[in-house]
Amino acid sequence: MKLVIVESPAKAKTIEKYLGIGHRVLASYGHVRDLPPKDGSVDPDDGFAMIWENYADKARQLKAITDEAKKADTLILATDPDREGEAISWHVREVLAKKKALPQHVERITFNAITKSAVTEAMAHPRQLDDDLVDAYRARRALDYLVGFTLSPVLWRKLPGAKSAGRVQSVALRLIVDREREIELFRTQEYWSVTATLEADGTEFLARLVRYNGEKLERLSIGDEGTALAAKKAVEEGRFGVVSVETRPLTRNPPPPFTTSTLQQEAARKLGFSASQTMRVAQSLYEDGAITYMRTDGVQMAPEAISAARKAVADRYDAGYVPDKPRHYETKAKNAQEAHEAIRPTDFSRDRAGSGDHARLYELIWKRALASQMASARLERTTAELADATGQHALRATGQVVLFPGFLALYEEGRDDAEDEDSRRLPRLREGDTPAKKGVQAEQHFTQPPPRYSEASLVKKMEELGIGRPSTYASILQTLKDRDYVLLEKNRFIPQESGRLVTAFLERFFERYVSYDFTAHLEDELDDISGGRANWQAVLEEFWRDFKPKTAEVLEQKPSEITAALDDFLAPFLFPDKGDGSDPRLCPLCGTGRLGLRGGKFGAFVACSNYPECKYTRRFGQGDETSADSGPRVLGQDPETGQDVTLRAGRFGPYFQLGDGKEAKRASLPKDVPAADADLEIALRFLSLPRTVGDHPETGKPITASIGRYGPYLAHDGKFAKLASTAEVFEVGMNTAVAKLADAANGGGRRAGSREPLKLLGPHPRTEAEIKLMDGRFGPYVTDGTTNATLPKSLAPDQLTLEEAAQLIDERAAKGPAKKGRARRAPAKRGKK
């Protein structure tokens, strides 16, 4: 019997169907072991020896694999065809060898698509495990461990509030912070454009003023309204005729099929997917046999796939849309994920697969791959210049016409920037024509700072710089969000105060290790290991030789020295030039002290040098007065008690207070209410909470609305339900409140939190009950309405597949309900002999 090991149960089920009798296919459910998260897992003094520990929640899978391995004569490792897949196979082999259950013959097979032909071909050409890929995996894992477990403790001790640092994560965060600095330093500049709306042959078009008073105009040449209006008047009074028409052909070639990073970028632009969502859906499509392997840097397709694509184009359109020769693309990446194929459909005649997100992503992949083998688009770009009788003023109109759409008939690549004027349509113009003038506009503009990174543009930038590898981008971005180092708002990354502080600390004390060039060079060295061009231990030794002493040096510094260095490093951000010549560090409260960065138990903040006489403080960040604490601000008097109502700054943010003393009533100012808008009316509303909505129609007991530690909520008879916003606390009515409480109570009232699922995974393959991914009190879990199953730590919620969820539910159901008789006994009372 031959035992075949793959990662997922969905993949196992499909492959076992292809292989038939004599084969047993089992899933490892991803990695089966890892470096335990504690000191000593990697020993630099012993050749970077690593201590691996089996995942506790993989005991069942490992036992099943071990039992079957003892009966098998051949072990076939069929995990994914990349470095991680090679590593999983290596771990399985090592675990079986340690248990003395390794079959006599061990083979490694790889296939780029889960189809019968691909699997059968792979089975006919087995190989041995690739030691170079395994070494590259070990080097990456050791590096990430050493950086994380050496650098993070330095952060915790020297930078209160910091959570972690990572080899690539910190550099990606620096990109986001650097872009924010560019935006803050950017100075807007006013400029004006003058355009004329003209008409020829019944078609209106725009022409821009490009010469005024005999001088050529650049974009910023007209800098004030007076000049703009004078130029507008000149255009209105002039009679413009066409003096030249330049037409030139233009050819646009189709983009290559998707790689991992270009798929993430395009799915973000066109579908609004995050990088992690794209990879989760693509993984499912791959396991369903719909697409080829989705972690790749390669842009080439197999010859048979190219032939199938060309045939599909001819069938769908006509022979004119098929280029004379097949198109061949070359990757720009130095080490293209071990020469994998690009991401493409396994069957080009199939233009749909799955439903919902799966169908949308498949259509994107199918169109892109098919378009890559279509004819080029032929366009005609026209530039017409018009001048007045004096020749002192000139207008220019540009546009293009699609003569033959080619691949554009099926697919056009998304863009991060706005459409340019060249893409406009123009009527046919000839020299001597005098188009009718319909109107002249003078528009004011301001130069714009560079945009914040979106997921698509950040992935693109990281790939350009060689930071990380496409297969890791999704997890890197997710880590930054999970650590609250960045906020994703309107699909743009905004660095948070904690992220800026961590980046500043690393730039000041570990500048080399967060530099773009060093990180890219280290990635190249890791690629050299996977290509057999470098020794993994030598690369680690070179890194560790400088990194370890640097961390020891920083640990020896006093917290006050760290704060002083950061105060100087962050001065342009914390104390920006006011533009009036005044000292930006001058304390606004006492007028004599100077502001500086301070470190506290709850993180960094800005304070006056005259403390304790002056108690002015400000939260870390570029100081606006709403973040400052210059003492209580009196908003007015409570009409019932006559006591002062004040706005104050506390450790956890601004709050309202009624009166003075320990017994004074207080209410926090929610984050979605700007401090600048806080007045007496708002303060009294928050101080009046909890608000009684009314008595529940069934129990007669009151329903109240209030704001707690975790946000706005409803309460009734010991049960709770979340509210969506602060405004709902004051607006929610009885009917809505009763409905929300009923929704929260569904499922027996096991949890007081929201009952909204994180994701609907689909119907159970066997019972057809809807499976949902939920956020529970003790972490994420899946449920089919009857059985709940907690997700093991090794399974990322955003990468969970339907089959994996179904397997977890089946295993939990097989164990039966928890036995109530096994409750923990109360400890024996002391004093009894």
mmCIF file of C-alpha atoms in Angstrom, residues 39 113 193 254 262 271 330 375 377 410 451 515 544 662 668 686 793 807 818 828:
data_model
loop_
_atom_site.group_PDB
_atom_site.id
_atom_site.type_symbol
_atom_site.label_atom_id
_atom_site.label_comp_id
_atom_site.label_asym_id
_atom_site.label_seq_id
_atom_site.Cartn_x
_atom_site.Cartn_y
_atom_site.Cartn_z
ATOM 1 C CA ASP A 39 13.708 30.917 24.529
ATOM 2 C CA ALA A 113 -2.994 21.705 -10.658
ATOM 3 C CA SER A 193 -6.014 75.462 -15.515
ATOM 4 C CA PRO A 254 -1.981 42.252 -22.955
ATOM 5 C CA THR A 262 -0.471 40.786 -9.256
ATOM 6 C CA LEU A 271 -13.110 43.200 -6.200
ATOM 7 C CA GLU A 330 9.381 36.289 -18.745
ATOM 8 C CA ALA A 375 -4.061 39.880 -30.066
ATOM 9 C CA ALA A 377 -5.189 46.265 -29.165
ATOM 10 C CA LEU A 410 -12.223 40.802 -22.722
ATOM 11 C CA PRO A 451 -1.621 58.920 -1.638
ATOM 12 C CA SER A 515 16.474 49.530 5.877
ATOM 13 C CA TRP A 544 23.605 36.970 14.045
ATOM 14 C CA LYS A 662 -13.905 60.637 44.347
ATOM 15 C CA SER A 668 -15.812 58.567 28.789
ATOM 16 C CA PHE A 686 -23.278 60.923 28.328
ATOM 17 C CA LYS A 793 -4.355 27.624 16.633
ATOM 18 C CA GLN A 807 -14.090 18.034 9.257
ATOM 19 C CA ALA A 818 -19.523 17.216 26.969
ATOM 20 C CA ALA A 828 -11.002 20.666 50.103
#
